[in-house]
C-alpha cells in the first residue's frame, strides 16, 4: 500500500455546529460520535482503511492561515459555498475558475480553519 492521508483531525469548539458544515454541507459520512468526537469519512462504502477519515475533536481550536488547508470535492462549488456560509463559514475567496482546471472557493469555518471547496471545471 502506498502512502496516503489516513485522517485529518480538526479541533472544533462546537461539535454540532461543525457537523452542520462538514457532514451536512460538505457531505462527509458519519461513522460515529462519542464524548466530544465525531469520526467522518470521505467514502462510507469504501473498504476499511481506504477512505480518508475526518475526526472532529471538540476542544479549544488553534487556527491560522499558515496551517494546512484541506480541500473537499463537492458537486457544485457555488451551492456548497452558500450552504457553508449558512452553516457559519465565512468566505475568504469567492468561487472562481482556476487555471489548473477546478472551480474553487476558500472558506474559514466557524473555528477559524481554512478549507477549500473544489470541483472539476465542466
Short mmCIF file of the N, C-alpha and C atoms (twelve columns), coordinates in Angstrom:
data_MODEL
# 
_entry.id   MODEL 
# 
loop_
_atom_site.group_PDB 
_atom_site.id 
_atom_site.type_symbol 
_atom_site.label_atom_id 
_atom_site.label_alt_id 
_atom_site.label_comp_id 
_atom_site.label_asym_id 
_atom_site.label_seq_id 
_atom_site.Cartn_x 
_atom_site.Cartn_y 
_atom_site.Cartn_z 
_atom_site.pdbx_PDB_model_num 
ATOM 1   N N  . UNK A 1   0.849   -1.184 0.000   1 
ATOM 2   C CA . UNK A 1   0.000   0.000  0.000   1 
ATOM 3   C C  . UNK A 1   0.887   1.236  0.000   1 
ATOM 4   N N  . UNK A 2   0.571   2.196  -0.823  1 
ATOM 5   C CA . UNK A 2   1.333   3.434  -0.881  1 
ATOM 6   C C  . UNK A 2   0.960   4.370  0.257   1 
ATOM 7   N N  . UNK A 3   1.687   5.444  0.342   1 
ATOM 8   C CA . UNK A 3   1.403   6.453  1.354   1 
ATOM 9   C C  . UNK A 3   0.122   7.181  0.992   1 
ATOM 10  N N  . UNK A 4   -0.713  7.429  1.977   1 
ATOM 11  C CA . UNK A 4   -1.951  8.177  1.774   1 
ATOM 12  C C  . UNK A 4   -2.274  8.928  3.046   1 
ATOM 13  N N  . UNK A 5   -3.157  9.875  2.964   1 
ATOM 14  C CA . UNK A 5   -3.628  10.569 4.164   1 
ATOM 15  C C  . UNK A 5   -4.718  9.702  4.779   1 
ATOM 16  N N  . UNK A 6   -4.464  9.219  5.976   1 
ATOM 17  C CA . UNK A 6   -5.427  8.353  6.660   1 
ATOM 18  C C  . UNK A 6   -6.501  9.170  7.363   1 
ATOM 19  N N  . UNK A 7   -6.095  10.279 8.009   1 
ATOM 20  C CA . UNK A 7   -7.050  11.026 8.820   1 
ATOM 21  C C  . UNK A 7   -6.612  12.476 8.951   1 
ATOM 22  N N  . UNK A 8   -7.580  13.378 8.900   1 
ATOM 23  C CA . UNK A 8   -7.390  14.775 9.255   1 
ATOM 24  C C  . UNK A 8   -8.118  14.989 10.574  1 
ATOM 25  N N  . UNK A 9   -7.457  15.557 11.560  1 
ATOM 26  C CA . UNK A 9   -8.108  15.881 12.827  1 
ATOM 27  C C  . UNK A 9   -8.299  17.388 12.876  1 
ATOM 28  N N  . UNK A 10  -9.527  17.812 13.109  1 
ATOM 29  C CA . UNK A 10  -9.867  19.228 13.132  1 
ATOM 30  C C  . UNK A 10  -10.413 19.556 14.513  1 
ATOM 31  N N  . UNK A 11  -9.752  20.469 15.216  1 
ATOM 32  C CA . UNK A 11  -10.229 20.914 16.524  1 
ATOM 33  C C  . UNK A 11  -11.392 21.877 16.324  1 
ATOM 34  N N  . UNK A 12  -12.504 21.631 17.034  1 
ATOM 35  C CA . UNK A 12  -13.695 22.464 16.903  1 
ATOM 36  C C  . UNK A 12  -14.210 22.835 18.289  1 
ATOM 37  N N  . UNK A 13  -14.748 24.038 18.399  1 
ATOM 38  C CA . UNK A 13  -15.291 24.484 19.677  1 
ATOM 39  C C  . UNK A 13  -16.689 23.911 19.923  1 
ATOM 40  N N  . UNK A 14  -17.480 23.793 18.853  1 
ATOM 41  C CA . UNK A 14  -18.879 23.376 18.956  1 
ATOM 42  C C  . UNK A 14  -19.111 22.228 17.970  1 
ATOM 43  N N  . UNK A 15  -19.189 21.014 18.483  1 
ATOM 44  C CA . UNK A 15  -19.295 19.832 17.621  1 
ATOM 45  C C  . UNK A 15  -20.549 19.839 16.744  1 
ATOM 46  N N  . UNK A 16  -21.755 20.127 17.278  1 
ATOM 47  C CA . UNK A 16  -22.932 20.167 16.396  1 
ATOM 48  C C  . UNK A 16  -22.805 21.202 15.275  1 
ATOM 49  N N  . UNK A 17  -22.233 22.367 15.575  1 
ATOM 50  C CA . UNK A 17  -22.042 23.392 14.538  1 
ATOM 51  C C  . UNK A 17  -21.073 22.885 13.475  1 
ATOM 52  N N  . UNK A 18  -19.998 22.225 13.891  1 
ATOM 53  C CA . UNK A 18  -19.025 21.687 12.934  1 
ATOM 54  C C  . UNK A 18  -19.654 20.588 12.075  1 
ATOM 55  N N  . UNK A 19  -20.486 19.744 12.669  1 
ATOM 56  C CA . UNK A 19  -21.166 18.693 11.902  1 
ATOM 57  C C  . UNK A 19  -22.088 19.292 10.847  1 
ATOM 58  N N  . UNK A 20  -22.707 20.443 11.157  1 
ATOM 59  C CA . UNK A 20  -23.587 21.101 10.181  1 
ATOM 60  C C  . UNK A 20  -22.814 21.474 8.920   1 
ATOM 61  N N  . UNK A 21  -21.537 21.788 9.056   1 
ATOM 62  C CA . UNK A 21  -20.714 22.115 7.887   1 
ATOM 63  C C  . UNK A 21  -20.108 20.871 7.256   1 
ATOM 64  N N  . UNK A 22  -19.344 20.114 8.014   1 
ATOM 65  C CA . UNK A 22  -18.555 19.021 7.442   1 
ATOM 66  C C  . UNK A 22  -19.402 17.815 7.023   1 
ATOM 67  N N  . UNK A 23  -20.472 17.524 7.740   1 
ATOM 68  C CA . UNK A 23  -21.335 16.399 7.369   1 
ATOM 69  C C  . UNK A 23  -22.464 16.866 6.458   1 
ATOM 70  N N  . UNK A 24  -23.206 17.879 6.906   1 
ATOM 71  C CA . UNK A 24  -24.435 18.259 6.218   1 
ATOM 72  C C  . UNK A 24  -24.199 19.064 4.941   1 
ATOM 73  N N  . UNK A 25  -23.188 19.911 4.905   1 
ATOM 74  C CA . UNK A 25  -22.926 20.720 3.709   1 
ATOM 75  C C  . UNK A 25  -21.917 20.030 2.792   1 
ATOM 76  N N  . UNK A 26  -20.761 19.664 3.337   1 
ATOM 77  C CA . UNK A 26  -19.711 19.072 2.507   1 
ATOM 78  C C  . UNK A 26  -20.068 17.646 2.104   1 
ATOM 79  N N  . UNK A 27  -20.815 16.939 2.951   1 
ATOM 80  C CA . UNK A 27  -21.285 15.609 2.582   1 
ATOM 81  C C  . UNK A 27  -20.430 14.459 3.078   1 
ATOM 82  N N  . UNK A 28  -19.569 14.718 4.070   1 
ATOM 83  C CA . UNK A 28  -18.826 13.597 4.652   1 
ATOM 84  C C  . UNK A 28  -19.798 12.690 5.397   1 
ATOM 85  N N  . UNK A 29  -19.536 11.408 5.389   1 
ATOM 86  C CA . UNK A 29  -20.424 10.429 6.023   1 
ATOM 87  C C  . UNK A 29  -20.029 10.227 7.474   1 
ATOM 88  N N  . UNK A 30  -21.033 10.148 8.338   1 
ATOM 89  C CA . UNK A 30  -20.774 9.910  9.754   1 
ATOM 90  C C  . UNK A 30  -20.434 8.456  10.015  1 
ATOM 91  N N  . UNK A 31  -19.414 8.225  10.837  1 
ATOM 92  C CA . UNK A 31  -19.031 6.884  11.245  1 
ATOM 93  C C  . UNK A 31  -19.480 6.655  12.680  1 
ATOM 94  N N  . UNK A 32  -19.079 7.572  13.574  1 
ATOM 95  C CA . UNK A 32  -19.539 7.504  14.962  1 
ATOM 96  C C  . UNK A 32  -19.330 8.855  15.626  1 
ATOM 97  N N  . UNK A 33  -20.073 9.072  16.720  1 
ATOM 98  C CA . UNK A 33  -19.910 10.241 17.572  1 
ATOM 99  C C  . UNK A 33  -19.895 9.751  19.008  1 
ATOM 100 N N  . UNK A 34  -18.877 10.187 19.765  1 
ATOM 101 C CA . UNK A 34  -18.762 9.778  21.159  1 
ATOM 102 C C  . UNK A 34  -17.935 10.808 21.929  1 
ATOM 103 N N  . UNK A 35  -18.435 11.244 23.063  1 
ATOM 104 C CA . UNK A 35  -17.689 12.091 24.003  1 
ATOM 105 C C  . UNK A 35  -16.820 13.164 23.349  1 
ATOM 106 N N  . UNK A 36  -17.435 14.076 22.614  1 
ATOM 107 C CA . UNK A 36  -16.696 15.184 22.036  1 
ATOM 108 C C  . UNK A 36  -15.928 14.865 20.772  1 
ATOM 109 N N  . UNK A 37  -16.153 13.703 20.195  1 
ATOM 110 C CA . UNK A 37  -15.503 13.302 18.952  1 
ATOM 111 C C  . UNK A 37  -16.558 12.893 17.934  1 
ATOM 112 N N  . UNK A 38  -16.334 13.252 16.684  1 
ATOM 113 C CA . UNK A 38  -17.172 12.763 15.594  1 
ATOM 114 C C  . UNK A 38  -16.243 12.305 14.480  1 
ATOM 115 N N  . UNK A 39  -16.310 11.031 14.151  1 
ATOM 116 C CA . UNK A 39  -15.499 10.489 13.057  1 
ATOM 117 C C  . UNK A 39  -16.357 10.487 11.799  1 
ATOM 118 N N  . UNK A 40  -15.829 11.122 10.759  1 
ATOM 119 C CA . UNK A 40  -16.478 11.175 9.457   1 
ATOM 120 C C  . UNK A 40  -15.546 10.529 8.450   1 
ATOM 121 N N  . UNK A 41  -16.068 10.203 7.279   1 
ATOM 122 C CA . UNK A 41  -15.243 9.599  6.235   1 
ATOM 123 C C  . UNK A 41  -15.616 10.167 4.884   1 
ATOM 124 N N  . UNK A 42  -14.644 10.122 3.981   1 
ATOM 125 C CA . UNK A 42  -14.886 10.604 2.625   1 
ATOM 126 C C  . UNK A 42  -15.681 9.606  1.799   1 
ATOM 127 N N  . UNK A 43  -15.728 8.346  2.221   1 
ATOM 128 C CA . UNK A 43  -16.427 7.317  1.450   1 
ATOM 129 C C  . UNK A 43  -16.867 6.184  2.376   1 
ATOM 130 N N  . UNK A 44  -18.104 6.234  2.819   1 
ATOM 131 C CA . UNK A 44  -18.602 5.234  3.767   1 
ATOM 132 C C  . UNK A 44  -18.648 3.831  3.171   1 
ATOM 133 N N  . UNK A 45  -18.708 3.718  1.853   1 
ATOM 134 C CA . UNK A 45  -18.797 2.408  1.213   1 
ATOM 135 C C  . UNK A 45  -17.421 1.789  0.938   1 
ATOM 136 N N  . UNK A 46  -16.365 2.555  1.152   1 
ATOM 137 C CA . UNK A 46  -15.013 2.058  0.858   1 
ATOM 138 C C  . UNK A 46  -14.592 1.005  1.885   1 
ATOM 139 N N  . UNK A 47  -13.760 0.058  1.472   1 
ATOM 140 C CA . UNK A 47  -13.235 -0.923 2.436   1 
ATOM 141 C C  . UNK A 47  -12.493 -0.220 3.567   1 
ATOM 142 N N  . UNK A 48  -12.525 -0.808 4.743   1 
ATOM 143 C CA . UNK A 48  -11.868 -0.222 5.914   1 
ATOM 144 C C  . UNK A 48  -10.422 0.130  5.600   1 
ATOM 145 N N  . UNK A 49  -10.016 1.328  6.017   1 
ATOM 146 C CA . UNK A 49  -8.643  1.752  5.840   1 
ATOM 147 C C  . UNK A 49  -8.308  2.328  4.483   1 
ATOM 148 N N  . UNK A 50  -9.306  2.516  3.606   1 
ATOM 149 C CA . UNK A 50  -9.001  3.042  2.276   1 
ATOM 150 C C  . UNK A 50  -9.513  4.464  2.051   1 
ATOM 151 N N  . UNK A 51  -10.521 4.888  2.789   1 
ATOM 152 C CA . UNK A 51  -11.035 6.256  2.656   1 
ATOM 153 C C  . UNK A 51  -10.333 7.150  3.675   1 
ATOM 154 N N  . UNK A 52  -10.293 8.435  3.407   1 
ATOM 155 C CA . UNK A 52  -9.723  9.379  4.361   1 
ATOM 156 C C  . UNK A 52  -10.762 9.691  5.429   1 
ATOM 157 N N  . UNK A 53  -10.335 9.649  6.677   1 
ATOM 158 C CA . UNK A 53  -11.209 9.977  7.798   1 
ATOM 159 C C  . UNK A 53  -11.000 11.435 8.193   1 
ATOM 160 N N  . UNK A 54  -12.074 12.059 8.655   1 
ATOM 161 C CA . UNK A 54  -12.005 13.405 9.208   1 
ATOM 162 C C  . UNK A 54  -12.552 13.311 10.629  1 
ATOM 163 N N  . UNK A 55  -11.675 13.556 11.607  1 
ATOM 164 C CA . UNK A 55  -12.053 13.480 13.018  1 
ATOM 165 C C  . UNK A 55  -12.279 14.889 13.531  1 
ATOM 166 N N  . UNK A 56  -13.520 15.190 13.911  1 
ATOM 167 C CA . UNK A 56  -13.832 16.463 14.543  1 
ATOM 168 C C  . UNK A 56  -13.666 16.261 16.040  1 
ATOM 169 N N  . UNK A 57  -12.764 17.021 16.655  1 
ATOM 170 C CA . UNK A 57  -12.435 16.864 18.062  1 
ATOM 171 C C  . UNK A 57  -12.838 18.142 18.790  1 
ATOM 172 N N  . UNK A 58  -13.825 18.023 19.687  1 
ATOM 173 C CA . UNK A 58  -14.299 19.196 20.414  1 
ATOM 174 C C  . UNK A 58  -13.289 19.562 21.496  1 
ATOM 175 N N  . UNK A 59  -12.568 20.650 21.250  1 
ATOM 176 C CA . UNK A 59  -11.581 21.209 22.180  1 
ATOM 177 C C  . UNK A 59  -11.291 22.623 21.689  1 
ATOM 178 N N  . UNK A 60  -10.575 23.387 22.439  1 
ATOM 179 C CA . UNK A 60  -10.285 24.761 22.032  1 
ATOM 180 C C  . UNK A 60  -9.434  24.736 20.751  1 
ATOM 181 N N  . UNK A 61  -9.968  25.288 19.662  1 
ATOM 182 C CA . UNK A 61  -9.213  25.268 18.406  1 
ATOM 183 C C  . UNK A 61  -8.104  26.314 18.399  1 
ATOM 184 N N  . UNK A 62  -7.074  26.019 17.673  1 
ATOM 185 C CA . UNK A 62  -5.981  26.951 17.429  1 
ATOM 186 C C  . UNK A 62  -5.839  27.035 15.917  1 
ATOM 187 N N  . UNK A 63  -6.320  28.116 15.358  1 
ATOM 188 C CA . UNK A 63  -6.371  28.200 13.899  1 
ATOM 189 C C  . UNK A 63  -5.411  29.255 13.380  1 
ATOM 190 N N  . UNK A 64  -5.194  29.224 12.095  1 
ATOM 191 C CA . UNK A 64  -4.343  30.221 11.460  1 
ATOM 192 C C  . UNK A 64  -4.253  29.978 9.969   1 
ATOM 193 N N  . UNK A 65  -3.992  31.032 9.241   1 
ATOM 194 C CA . UNK A 65  -3.924  30.931 7.785   1 
ATOM 195 C C  . UNK A 65  -2.672  30.206 7.301   1 
ATOM 196 N N  . UNK A 66  -1.651  30.074 8.146   1 
ATOM 197 C CA . UNK A 66  -0.394  29.471 7.723   1 
ATOM 198 C C  . UNK A 66  -0.394  27.951 7.870   1 
ATOM 199 N N  . UNK A 67  -1.458  27.383 8.396   1 
ATOM 200 C CA . UNK A 67  -1.516  25.942 8.602   1 
ATOM 201 C C  . UNK A 67  -1.919  25.190 7.352   1 
ATOM 202 N N  . UNK A 68  -2.302  23.963 7.531   1 
ATOM 203 C CA . UNK A 68  -2.739  23.104 6.433   1 
ATOM 204 C C  . UNK A 68  -4.203  23.411 6.116   1 
ATOM 205 N N  . UNK A 69  -4.526  23.496 4.841   1 
ATOM 206 C CA . UNK A 69  -5.910  23.711 4.419   1 
ATOM 207 C C  . UNK A 69  -6.367  22.487 3.633   1 
ATOM 208 N N  . UNK A 70  -7.426  21.854 4.081   1 
ATOM 209 C CA . UNK A 70  -7.982  20.698 3.379   1 
ATOM 210 C C  . UNK A 70  -8.892  21.184 2.253   1 
ATOM 211 N N  . UNK A 71  -8.859  20.471 1.127   1 
ATOM 212 C CA . UNK A 71  -9.767  20.740 0.011   1 
ATOM 213 C C  . UNK A 71  -10.755 19.594 -0.082  1 
ATOM 214 N N  . UNK A 72  -12.035 19.933 -0.178  1 
ATOM 215 C CA . UNK A 72  -13.100 18.938 -0.262  1 
ATOM 216 C C  . UNK A 72  -13.788 19.053 -1.610  1 
ATOM 217 N N  . UNK A 73  -13.915 17.936 -2.320  1 
ATOM 218 C CA . UNK A 73  -14.627 17.913 -3.594  1 
ATOM 219 C C  . UNK A 73  -16.125 17.907 -3.318  1 
ATOM 220 N N  . UNK A 74  -16.829 18.812 -3.972  1 
ATOM 221 C CA . UNK A 74  -18.285 18.920 -3.844  1 
ATOM 222 C C  . UNK A 74  -18.891 18.907 -5.248  1 
ATOM 223 N N  . UNK A 75  -20.193 18.655 -5.328  1 
ATOM 224 C CA . UNK A 75  -20.857 18.597 -6.633  1 
ATOM 225 C C  . UNK A 75  -20.932 19.969 -7.293  1 
ATOM 226 N N  . UNK A 76  -21.220 21.009 -6.513  1 
ATOM 227 C CA . UNK A 76  -21.386 22.358 -7.044  1 
ATOM 228 C C  . UNK A 76  -20.762 23.338 -6.051  1 
ATOM 229 N N  . UNK A 77  -19.653 23.933 -6.416  1 
ATOM 230 C CA . UNK A 77  -18.914 24.820 -5.508  1 
ATOM 231 C C  . UNK A 77  -19.762 26.005 -5.077  1 
ATOM 232 N N  . UNK A 78  -20.502 26.613 -6.003  1 
ATOM 233 C CA . UNK A 78  -21.295 27.792 -5.669  1 
ATOM 234 C C  . UNK A 78  -22.399 27.467 -4.665  1 
ATOM 235 N N  . UNK A 79  -23.109 26.381 -4.898  1 
ATOM 236 C CA . UNK A 79  -24.192 25.973 -3.996  1 
ATOM 237 C C  . UNK A 79  -23.628 25.588 -2.632  1 
ATOM 238 N N  . UNK A 80  -22.542 24.822 -2.633  1 
ATOM 239 C CA . UNK A 80  -21.943 24.391 -1.364  1 
ATOM 240 C C  . UNK A 80  -21.378 25.583 -0.590  1 
ATOM 241 N N  . UNK A 81  -20.831 26.567 -1.292  1 
ATOM 242 C CA . UNK A 81  -20.312 27.760 -0.620  1 
ATOM 243 C C  . UNK A 81  -21.433 28.504 0.083   1 
ATOM 244 N N  . UNK A 82  -22.560 28.686 -0.599  1 
ATOM 245 C CA . UNK A 82  -23.716 29.352 0.021   1 
ATOM 246 C C  . UNK A 82  -24.193 28.584 1.247   1 
ATOM 247 N N  . UNK A 83  -24.276 27.259 1.139   1 
ATOM 248 C CA . UNK A 83  -24.725 26.439 2.268   1 
ATOM 249 C C  . UNK A 83  -23.719 26.499 3.419   1 
ATOM 250 N N  . UNK A 84  -22.431 26.546 3.097   1 
ATOM 251 C CA . UNK A 84  -21.402 26.629 4.126   1 
ATOM 252 C C  . UNK A 84  -21.515 27.938 4.901   1 
ATOM 253 N N  . UNK A 85  -21.799 29.025 4.199   1 
ATOM 254 C CA . UNK A 85  -21.979 30.321 4.857   1 
ATOM 255 C C  . UNK A 85  -23.194 30.251 5.792   1 
ATOM 256 N N  . UNK A 86  -24.261 29.618 5.336   1 
ATOM 257 C CA . UNK A 86  -25.444 29.448 6.200   1 
ATOM 258 C C  . UNK A 86  -25.120 28.607 7.430   1 
ATOM 259 N N  . UNK A 87  -24.122 27.711 7.311   1 
ATOM 260 C CA . UNK A 87  -23.721 26.854 8.434   1 
ATOM 261 C C  . UNK A 87  -22.658 27.512 9.312   1 
ATOM 262 N N  . UNK A 88  -22.301 28.775 9.031   1 
ATOM 263 C CA . UNK A 88  -21.392 29.502 9.895   1 
ATOM 264 C C  . UNK A 88  -20.018 29.804 9.331   1 
ATOM 265 N N  . UNK A 89  -19.712 29.343 8.113   1 
ATOM 266 C CA . UNK A 89  -18.415 29.640 7.497   1 
ATOM 267 C C  . UNK A 89  -18.426 31.054 6.933   1 
ATOM 268 N N  . UNK A 90  -17.238 31.607 6.718   1 
ATOM 269 C CA . UNK A 90  -17.114 32.892 6.042   1 
ATOM 270 C C  . UNK A 90  -16.256 32.701 4.791   1 
ATOM 271 N N  . UNK A 91  -16.532 33.496 3.789   1 
ATOM 272 C CA . UNK A 91  -15.831 33.373 2.513   1 
ATOM 273 C C  . UNK A 91  -14.526 34.165 2.557   1 
ATOM 274 N N  . UNK A 92  -13.426 33.509 2.216   1 
ATOM 275 C CA . UNK A 92  -12.123 34.155 2.060   1 
ATOM 276 C C  . UNK A 92  -11.938 34.509 0.592   1 
ATOM 277 N N  . UNK A 93  -12.185 33.546 -0.301  1 
ATOM 278 C CA . UNK A 93  -12.145 33.753 -1.747  1 
ATOM 279 C C  . UNK A 93  -13.426 33.185 -2.345  1 
ATOM 280 N N  . UNK A 94  -14.152 34.040 -3.054  1 
ATOM 281 C CA . UNK A 94  -15.399 33.627 -3.706  1 
ATOM 282 C C  . UNK A 94  -15.136 32.506 -4.707  1 
ATOM 283 N N  . UNK A 95  -16.146 31.711 -5.037  1 
ATOM 284 C CA . UNK A 95  -15.967 30.680 -6.063  1 
ATOM 285 C C  . UNK A 95  -15.447 31.287 -7.367  1 
ATOM 286 N N  . UNK A 96  -14.424 30.633 -7.922  1 
ATOM 287 C CA . UNK A 96  -13.838 31.116 -9.177  1 
ATOM 288 C C  . UNK A 96  -13.189 29.947 -9.901  1 
ATOM 289 N N  . UNK A 97  -13.183 30.038 -11.231 1 
ATOM 290 C CA . UNK A 97  -12.495 29.039 -12.043 1 
ATOM 291 C C  . UNK A 97  -10.991 29.255 -11.910 1 
ATOM 292 N N  . UNK A 98  -10.260 28.167 -11.725 1 
ATOM 293 C CA . UNK A 98  -8.819  28.241 -11.530 1 
ATOM 294 C C  . UNK A 98  -8.111  27.683 -12.773 1 
ATOM 295 N N  . UNK A 99  -6.942  28.173 -13.049 1 
ATOM 296 C CA . UNK A 99  -6.209  27.775 -14.255 1 
ATOM 297 C C  . UNK A 99  -5.798  26.315 -14.232 1 
ATOM 298 N N  . UNK A 100 -5.795  25.666 -13.085 1 
ATOM 299 C CA . UNK A 100 -5.416  24.247 -13.005 1 
ATOM 300 C C  . UNK A 100 -6.603  23.318 -13.230 1 
ATOM 301 N N  . UNK A 101 -7.776  23.894 -13.612 1 
ATOM 302 C CA . UNK A 101 -8.892  23.064 -14.045 1 
ATOM 303 C C  . UNK A 101 -9.948  22.773 -12.993 1 
ATOM 304 N N  . UNK A 102 -9.992  23.573 -11.947 1 
ATOM 305 C CA . UNK A 102 -11.017 23.398 -10.914 1 
ATOM 306 C C  . UNK A 102 -11.750 24.717 -10.693 1 
ATOM 307 N N  . UNK A 103 -12.973 24.600 -10.199 1 
ATOM 308 C CA . UNK A 103 -13.667 25.742 -9.619  1 
ATOM 309 C C  . UNK A 103 -13.426 25.612 -8.125  1 
ATOM 310 N N  . UNK A 104 -13.081 26.708 -7.472  1 
ATOM 311 C CA . UNK A 104 -12.693 26.639 -6.063  1 
ATOM 312 C C  . UNK A 104 -13.194 27.847 -5.295  1 
ATOM 313 N N  . UNK A 105 -13.618 27.606 -4.063  1 
ATOM 314 C CA . UNK A 105 -13.832 28.695 -3.105  1 
ATOM 315 C C  . UNK A 105 -12.975 28.385 -1.885  1 
ATOM 316 N N  . UNK A 106 -12.569 29.435 -1.189  1 
ATOM 317 C CA . UNK A 106 -11.796 29.278 0.035   1 
ATOM 318 C C  . UNK A 106 -12.627 29.861 1.169   1 
ATOM 319 N N  . UNK A 107 -12.788 29.071 2.220   1 
ATOM 320 C CA . UNK A 107 -13.635 29.450 3.350   1 
ATOM 321 C C  . UNK A 107 -12.857 29.382 4.648   1 
ATOM 322 N N  . UNK A 108 -13.392 30.035 5.666   1 
ATOM 323 C CA . UNK A 108 -12.913 29.897 7.028   1 
ATOM 324 C C  . UNK A 108 -14.095 29.338 7.820   1 
ATOM 325 N N  . UNK A 109 -13.906 28.172 8.455   1 
ATOM 326 C CA . UNK A 109 -15.015 27.618 9.226   1 
ATOM 327 C C  . UNK A 109 -15.204 28.433 10.502  1 
ATOM 328 N N  . UNK A 110 -16.229 28.114 11.266  1 
ATOM 329 C CA . UNK A 110 -16.568 28.902 12.448  1 
ATOM 330 C C  . UNK A 110 -15.467 28.874 13.502  1 
ATOM 331 N N  . UNK A 111 -14.549 27.901 13.430  1 
ATOM 332 C CA . UNK A 111 -13.434 27.824 14.371  1 
ATOM 333 C C  . UNK A 111 -12.161 28.456 13.824  1 
ATOM 334 N N  . UNK A 112 -12.249 29.061 12.630  1 
ATOM 335 C CA . UNK A 112 -11.119 29.785 12.061  1 
ATOM 336 C C  . UNK A 112 -10.226 28.987 11.133  1 
ATOM 337 N N  . UNK A 113 -10.573 27.721 10.859  1 
ATOM 338 C CA . UNK A 113 -9.755  26.897 9.976   1 
ATOM 339 C C  . UNK A 113 -10.073 27.207 8.513   1 
ATOM 340 N N  . UNK A 114 -9.020  27.260 7.694   1 
ATOM 341 C CA . UNK A 114 -9.190  27.470 6.259   1 
ATOM 342 C C  . UNK A 114 -9.516  26.130 5.599   1 
ATOM 343 N N  . UNK A 115 -10.504 26.127 4.701   1 
ATOM 344 C CA . UNK A 115 -10.810 24.954 3.895   1 
ATOM 345 C C  . UNK A 115 -11.220 25.410 2.509   1 
ATOM 346 N N  . UNK A 116 -11.049 24.533 1.546   1 
ATOM 347 C CA . UNK A 116 -11.387 24.829 0.156   1 
ATOM 348 C C  . UNK A 116 -12.476 23.865 -0.306  1 
ATOM 349 N N  . UNK A 117 -13.386 24.384 -1.105  1 
ATOM 350 C CA . UNK A 117 -14.387 23.559 -1.781  1 
ATOM 351 C C  . UNK A 117 -14.006 23.574 -3.256  1 
ATOM 352 N N  . UNK A 118 -13.915 22.397 -3.862  1 
ATOM 353 C CA . UNK A 118 -13.450 22.295 -5.244  1 
ATOM 354 C C  . UNK A 118 -14.338 21.361 -6.055  1 
ATOM 355 N N  . UNK A 119 -14.342 21.589 -7.371  1 
ATOM 356 C CA . UNK A 119 -14.999 20.697 -8.327  1 
ATOM 357 C C  . UNK A 119 -14.291 20.878 -9.663  1 
ATOM 358 N N  . UNK A 120 -14.185 19.792 -10.447 1 
ATOM 359 C CA . UNK A 120 -13.585 19.934 -11.772 1 
ATOM 360 C C  . UNK A 120 -14.397 20.908 -12.617 1 
ATOM 361 N N  . UNK A 121 -13.694 21.674 -13.464 1 
ATOM 362 C CA . UNK A 121 -14.409 22.556 -14.387 1 
ATOM 363 C C  . UNK A 121 -15.223 21.713 -15.357 1 
ATOM 364 N N  . UNK A 122 -16.404 22.203 -15.675 1 
ATOM 365 C CA . UNK A 122 -17.265 21.474 -16.608 1 
ATOM 366 C C  . UNK A 122 -16.989 21.908 -18.009 1 
# 
